[in-house]
mmCIF file of C-alpha atoms in Angstrom:
data_model
loop_
_atom_site.group_PDB
_atom_site.id
_atom_site.type_symbol
_atom_site.label_atom_id
_atom_site.label_comp_id
_atom_site.label_asym_id
_atom_site.label_seq_id
_atom_site.Cartn_x
_atom_site.Cartn_y
_atom_site.Cartn_z
ATOM 1 C CA MET G 1 -2.286 -7.143 12.707
ATOM 2 C CA ALA G 2 -1.149 -10.768 13.922
ATOM 3 C CA VAL G 3 2.826 -11.328 13.985
ATOM 4 C CA SER G 4 3.925 -15.011 13.833
ATOM 5 C CA ALA G 5 5.886 -16.214 17.139
ATOM 6 C CA GLU G 6 8.857 -16.556 14.959
ATOM 7 C CA ALA G 7 8.730 -12.875 13.661
ATOM 8 C CA GLY G 8 7.645 -11.339 17.251
ATOM 9 C CA PRO G 9 11.043 -10.449 18.441
ATOM 10 C CA LEU G 10 12.162 -8.845 15.022
ATOM 11 C CA ASP G 11 8.725 -6.974 14.842
ATOM 12 C CA ALA G 12 9.117 -5.647 18.446
ATOM 13 C CA VAL G 13 12.682 -4.367 17.385
ATOM 14 C CA LEU G 14 11.412 -2.614 14.254
ATOM 15 C CA ARG G 15 8.616 -0.982 15.770
ATOM 16 C CA GLU G 16 10.262 0.116 19.055
ATOM 17 C CA ARG G 17 14.091 0.750 18.046
ATOM 18 C CA THR G 18 14.212 1.728 14.585
ATOM 19 C CA PRO G 19 14.204 5.448 13.719
ATOM 20 C CA ARG G 20 10.986 6.706 11.944
ATOM 21 C CA LEU G 21 12.206 7.907 8.351
ATOM 22 C CA GLY G 22 10.398 7.445 5.327
ATOM 23 C CA LEU G 23 6.968 6.113 5.220
ATOM 24 C CA TRP G 24 6.035 3.032 7.020
ATOM 25 C CA LEU G 25 3.164 0.758 5.627
ATOM 26 C CA ASP G 26 1.502 -2.097 6.706
ATOM 27 C CA THR G 27 0.408 -3.597 3.657
ATOM 28 C CA SER G 28 -0.414 -7.158 4.691
ATOM 29 C CA GLU G 29 -3.956 -6.713 3.914
ATOM 30 C CA GLN G 30 -3.845 -4.407 0.521
ATOM 31 C CA THR G 31 -3.782 -5.254 -2.866
ATOM 32 C CA PRO G 32 -0.974 -3.732 -4.977
ATOM 33 C CA GLU G 33 -3.268 -1.209 -6.453
ATOM 34 C CA GLU G 34 -4.421 -0.078 -2.782
ATOM 35 C CA THR G 35 -0.859 0.106 -1.746
ATOM 36 C CA VAL G 36 -0.031 2.442 -4.720
ATOM 37 C CA GLU G 37 -2.844 4.774 -3.610
ATOM 38 C CA GLU G 38 -1.825 4.929 -0.168
ATOM 39 C CA ILE G 39 1.657 5.689 -1.056
ATOM 40 C CA LEU G 40 0.476 8.476 -3.500
ATOM 41 C CA ALA G 41 -2.001 9.911 -0.883
ATOM 42 C CA ARG G 42 0.632 10.121 1.939
ATOM 43 C CA ALA G 43 4.149 10.290 0.413
ATOM 44 C CA TRP G 44 4.345 14.153 -0.001
ATOM 45 C CA THR G 45 3.386 14.917 3.646
ATOM 46 C CA GLU G 46 4.641 11.821 5.510
ATOM 47 C CA ALA G 47 7.496 10.392 3.607
ATOM 48 C CA ARG G 48 10.215 13.135 3.788
ATOM 49 C CA VAL G 49 13.639 12.504 5.174
ATOM 50 C CA GLY G 50 15.695 15.419 6.021
ATOM 51 C CA GLY G 51 15.064 19.215 5.515
#
């Protein structure tokens, strides 16, 4: 994924310093329908927060 020069520092902080809670998706190349399908396919195994 290409990141613009202006967004680069924020992108780096989010990827390197933000706790991995929930489900992180790069939906920049997906249609809304594809995003929903990915959420439904992955949410129950990857998006849990807590115990």
